[in-house]
PDB file of C-alpha atoms in Angstrom:
ATOM      1  CA  MET B   1      -6.197 -55.566  45.745  1.00 61.00           C
ATOM      2  CA  MET B   2      -6.375 -58.730  43.621  1.00 59.00           C
ATOM      3  CA  LYS B   3     -10.097 -58.135  42.954  1.00 63.00           C
ATOM      4  CA  GLN B   4      -9.349 -54.630  41.656  1.00 64.00           C
ATOM      5  CA  PHE B   5      -6.607 -56.023  39.394  1.00 55.00           C
ATOM      6  CA  ARG B   6      -9.015 -58.606  37.924  1.00 62.00           C
ATOM      7  CA  SER B   7     -11.634 -55.903  37.337  1.00 63.00           C
ATOM      8  CA  LEU B   8      -9.067 -53.717  35.586  1.00 56.00           C
ATOM      9  CA  ALA B   9      -7.884 -56.653  33.459  1.00 57.00           C
ATOM     10  CA  LEU B  10     -11.477 -57.518  32.513  1.00 57.00           C
ATOM     11  CA  PHE B  11     -12.231 -53.892  31.647  1.00 57.00           C
ATOM     12  CA  THR B  12      -9.094 -53.702  29.481  1.00 62.00           C
ATOM     13  CA  ALA B  13      -9.993 -56.933  27.664  1.00 53.00           C
ATOM     14  CA  VAL B  14     -13.547 -55.743  26.958  1.00 53.00           C
ATOM     15  CA  ALA B  15     -12.291 -52.360  25.712  1.00 55.00           C
ATOM     16  CA  ALA B  16      -9.773 -54.059  23.394  1.00 55.00           C
ATOM     17  CA  LEU B  17     -12.510 -56.332  22.041  1.00 50.00           C
ATOM     18  CA  LEU B  18     -14.803 -53.364  21.363  1.00 50.00           C
ATOM     19  CA  VAL B  19     -12.012 -51.542  19.529  1.00 48.00           C
ATOM     20  CA  ALA B  20     -11.301 -54.640  17.418  1.00 49.00           C
ATOM     21  CA  VAL B  21     -14.974 -55.000  16.498  1.00 46.00           C
ATOM     22  CA  LEU B  22     -15.917 -51.348  15.977  1.00 48.00           C
ATOM     23  CA  ALA B  23     -12.730 -50.007  14.370  1.00 47.00           C
ATOM     24  CA  PRO B  24     -13.283 -51.600  10.932  1.00 47.00           C
ATOM     25  CA  ALA B  25     -16.758 -50.055  10.683  1.00 46.00           C
ATOM     26  CA  ALA B  26     -15.418 -46.645  11.664  1.00 47.00           C
ATOM     27  CA  LEU B  27     -12.531 -46.930   9.193  1.00 43.00           C
ATOM     28  CA  GLY B  28     -14.948 -47.766   6.388  1.00 42.00           C
ATOM     29  CA  ARG B  29     -16.285 -44.250   6.570  1.00 47.00           C
ATOM     30  CA  THR B  30     -12.874 -42.629   6.640  1.00 45.00           C
ATOM     31  CA  ALA B  31     -11.326 -44.886   3.993  1.00 65.00           C
ATOM     32  CA  GLY B  32     -13.028 -42.814   1.288  1.00 86.00           C
ATOM     33  CA  VAL B  33     -15.025 -45.699  -0.193  1.00 88.00           C
ATOM     34  CA  THR B  34     -18.264 -44.446  -1.761  1.00 92.00           C
ATOM     35  CA  ILE B  35     -21.161 -45.980  -3.689  1.00 94.00           C
ATOM     36  CA  LYS B  36     -23.562 -44.079  -5.930  1.00 97.00           C
ATOM     37  CA  LEU B  37     -26.763 -45.881  -6.997  1.00 97.00           C
ATOM     38  CA  ARG B  38     -28.491 -44.698 -10.171  1.00 97.00           C
ATOM     39  CA  GLY B  39     -31.598 -45.839 -11.993  1.00 97.00           C
ATOM     40  CA  PRO B  40     -34.949 -44.670 -13.350  1.00 96.00           C
ATOM     41  CA  SER B  41     -37.161 -42.347 -11.341  1.00 95.00           C
ATOM     42  CA  SER B  42     -40.293 -44.231 -12.407  1.00 95.00           C
ATOM     43  CA  ALA B  43     -41.240 -47.602 -13.890  1.00 95.00           C
ATOM     44  CA  ASP B  44     -44.241 -49.743 -14.725  1.00 94.00           C
ATOM     45  CA  TYR B  45     -45.319 -52.387 -12.212  1.00 93.00           C
ATOM     46  CA  GLY B  46     -43.532 -55.675 -12.912  1.00 93.00           C
ATOM     47  CA  ALA B  47     -41.067 -54.182 -15.402  1.00 95.00           C
ATOM     48  CA  LEU B  48     -37.385 -55.093 -15.264  1.00 96.00           C
ATOM     49  CA  ILE B  49     -35.373 -52.022 -14.322  1.00 96.00           C
ATOM     50  CA  LYS B  50     -31.641 -51.514 -14.381  1.00 97.00           C
ATOM     51  CA  LEU B  51     -29.984 -50.121 -11.261  1.00 97.00           C
ATOM     52  CA  THR B  52     -26.304 -49.201 -11.585  1.00 97.00           C
ATOM     53  CA  ALA B  53     -23.991 -48.888  -8.598  1.00 96.00           C
ATOM     54  CA  THR B  54     -20.634 -47.148  -9.006  1.00 95.00           C
ATOM     55  CA  ILE B  55     -18.075 -47.948  -6.303  1.00 92.00           C
ATOM     56  CA  ARG B  56     -15.082 -45.690  -5.768  1.00 91.00           C
ATOM     57  CA  ASN B  57     -12.318 -47.291  -3.722  1.00 84.00           C
ATOM     58  CA  PRO B  58      -9.222 -45.057  -3.550  1.00 80.00           C
ATOM     59  CA  GLN B  59      -7.254 -47.400  -1.270  1.00 74.00           C
ATOM     60  CA  ARG B  60      -6.947 -50.733  -3.082  1.00 64.00           C
ATOM     61  CA  ALA B  61      -8.469 -53.092  -5.612  1.00 58.00           C
ATOM     62  CA  ASP B  62     -10.727 -55.598  -3.863  1.00 58.00           C
ATOM     63  CA  GLY B  63     -12.532 -56.906  -6.926  1.00 52.00           C
ATOM     64  CA  TRP B  64     -13.288 -60.325  -5.482  1.00 60.00           C
ATOM     65  CA  ARG B  65     -16.093 -59.114  -3.204  1.00 79.00           C
ATOM     66  CA  VAL B  66     -19.733 -58.851  -4.312  1.00 89.00           C
ATOM     67  CA  ALA B  67     -22.023 -55.855  -4.079  1.00 93.00           C
ATOM     68  CA  ILE B  68     -25.576 -56.412  -2.881  1.00 95.00           C
ATOM     69  CA  ILE B  69     -28.813 -54.665  -3.771  1.00 96.00           C
ATOM     70  CA  MET B  70     -31.522 -54.252  -1.155  1.00 96.00           C
ATOM     71  CA  GLN B  71     -35.126 -53.062  -1.253  1.00 95.00           C
ATOM     72  CA  ASN B  72     -37.030 -51.486   1.594  1.00 92.00           C
ATOM     73  CA  LYS B  73     -39.952 -53.807   2.366  1.00 87.00           C
ATOM     74  CA  ASN B  74     -42.200 -53.133   5.361  1.00 83.00           C
ATOM     75  CA  GLY B  75     -39.609 -50.807   6.868  1.00 84.00           C
ATOM     76  CA  ASP B  76     -36.707 -53.279   6.602  1.00 90.00           C
ATOM     77  CA  LEU B  77     -33.984 -53.569   3.987  1.00 92.00           C
ATOM     78  CA  LYS B  78     -34.239 -56.974   2.307  1.00 94.00           C
ATOM     79  CA  ARG B  79     -31.444 -58.347   0.144  1.00 95.00           C
ATOM     80  CA  ILE B  80     -32.803 -59.008  -3.338  1.00 95.00           C
ATOM     81  CA  GLY B  81     -29.599 -59.705  -5.274  1.00 94.00           C
ATOM     82  CA  ALA B  82     -25.815 -59.776  -5.369  1.00 95.00           C
ATOM     83  CA  LYS B  83     -23.264 -59.418  -8.120  1.00 94.00           C
ATOM     84  CA  ALA B  84     -19.512 -58.915  -8.485  1.00 91.00           C
ATOM     85  CA  PRO B  85     -18.458 -55.471  -9.745  1.00 90.00           C
ATOM     86  CA  THR B  86     -16.435 -54.977 -12.920  1.00 89.00           C
ATOM     87  CA  TRP B  87     -13.287 -53.063 -11.956  1.00 87.00           C
ATOM     88  CA  THR B  88     -11.587 -50.343 -13.998  1.00 86.00           C
ATOM     89  CA  ASP B  89      -9.054 -47.601 -13.292  1.00 83.00           C
ATOM     90  CA  GLY B  90      -6.599 -50.057 -11.737  1.00 80.00           C
ATOM     91  CA  GLY B  91      -9.247 -51.488  -9.440  1.00 79.00           C
ATOM     92  CA  ARG B  92     -10.278 -48.165  -7.963  1.00 86.00           C
ATOM     93  CA  LYS B  93     -13.647 -47.872  -9.738  1.00 90.00           C
ATOM     94  CA  GLY B  94     -16.174 -50.691  -9.767  1.00 90.00           C
ATOM     95  CA  ILE B  95     -19.430 -50.767 -11.695  1.00 93.00           C
ATOM     96  CA  VAL B  96     -22.201 -53.272 -11.130  1.00 94.00           C
ATOM     97  CA  ALA B  97     -25.582 -53.399 -12.881  1.00 97.00           C
ATOM     98  CA  PHE B  98     -28.533 -55.030 -11.152  1.00 97.00           C
ATOM     99  CA  TRP B  99     -31.709 -55.977 -13.007  1.00 96.00           C
ATOM    100  CA  VAL B 100     -34.662 -55.995 -10.605  1.00 95.00           C
ATOM    101  CA  THR B 101     -38.420 -56.357 -10.978  1.00 94.00           C
ATOM    102  CA  ALA B 102     -40.273 -53.145 -10.171  1.00 93.00           C
ATOM    103  CA  THR B 103     -42.512 -53.910  -7.205  1.00 90.00           C
ATOM    104  CA  PRO B 104     -43.536 -51.151  -4.816  1.00 85.00           C
ATOM    105  CA  SER B 105     -43.035 -51.482  -1.093  1.00 76.00           C
ATOM    106  CA  ALA B 106     -45.598 -48.870  -0.053  1.00 72.00           C
ATOM    107  CA  MET B 107     -47.778 -46.269  -1.743  1.00 84.00           C
ATOM    108  CA  GLY B 108     -46.389 -47.030  -5.211  1.00 89.00           C
ATOM    109  CA  ILE B 109     -42.775 -46.273  -4.313  1.00 92.00           C
ATOM    110  CA  ALA B 110     -39.840 -48.681  -4.230  1.00 93.00           C
ATOM    111  CA  ARG B 111     -36.681 -47.733  -2.345  1.00 95.00           C
ATOM    112  CA  TYR B 112     -33.397 -49.398  -3.247  1.00 96.00           C
ATOM    113  CA  ARG B 113     -29.952 -49.282  -1.690  1.00 97.00           C
ATOM    114  CA  ALA B 114     -26.652 -50.957  -2.617  1.00 96.00           C
ATOM    115  CA  ALA B 115     -23.898 -52.068  -0.244  1.00 95.00           C
ATOM    116  CA  TRP B 116     -20.342 -53.298  -0.660  1.00 91.00           C
ATOM    117  CA  MET B 117     -18.165 -54.933   1.976  1.00 87.00           C
ATOM    118  CA  HIS B 118     -14.453 -54.133   2.014  1.00 81.00           C
ATOM    119  CA  PRO B 119     -11.653 -54.709   4.539  1.00 76.00           C
ATOM    120  CA  GLU B 120     -12.462 -51.509   6.429  1.00 78.00           C
ATOM    121  CA  GLY B 121     -16.179 -52.289   6.775  1.00 83.00           C
ATOM    122  CA  THR B 122     -19.351 -51.977   4.719  1.00 88.00           C
ATOM    123  CA  THR B 123     -20.253 -48.919   2.675  1.00 91.00           C
ATOM    124  CA  ARG B 124     -23.871 -48.255   1.680  1.00 95.00           C
ATOM    125  CA  SER B 125     -25.116 -46.163  -1.201  1.00 96.00           C
ATOM    126  CA  ASN B 126     -27.677 -43.431  -1.378  1.00 96.00           C
ATOM    127  CA  VAL B 127     -31.363 -44.446  -1.315  1.00 95.00           C
ATOM    128  CA  LEU B 128     -32.883 -44.535  -4.788  1.00 96.00           C
ATOM    129  CA  ARG B 129     -36.658 -43.918  -4.947  1.00 95.00           C
ATOM    130  CA  VAL B 130     -38.543 -45.319  -7.922  1.00 95.00           C
ATOM    131  CA  GLU B 131     -42.224 -44.513  -8.465  1.00 95.00           C
ATOM    132  CA  ILE B 132     -44.096 -47.623  -9.650  1.00 93.00           C
ATOM    133  CA  ASP B 133     -47.211 -47.159 -11.797  1.00 89.00           C
TER     134      ASP B 133
END
């Protein structure tokens, strides 16, 4: 009987830990936070290109966190920069501009993605494809 009680207690503790760890990530999707990444569709090799991420956060103003920009290199997303957004609309809309060097990851195409961490989790943007000549 005592062994069953310990197993139940252990199971309950593990379940509570999983909920505590996974709930913020799940809430990040339902919190309504979105990021849209925009930039050129093509660029010259080695040119500086401007990528603009627009963050919409309907819940609260969390302007003290940085947004990051990543590039797909060899199948993995690599962080290539970070910058704090400029907040408008009472802290509900953040805009951040990244200047990156146009270098292709494969077959003359660079893929970029932005991310922003907030209390409910991390939200990632769309994938922006840039053809590099």
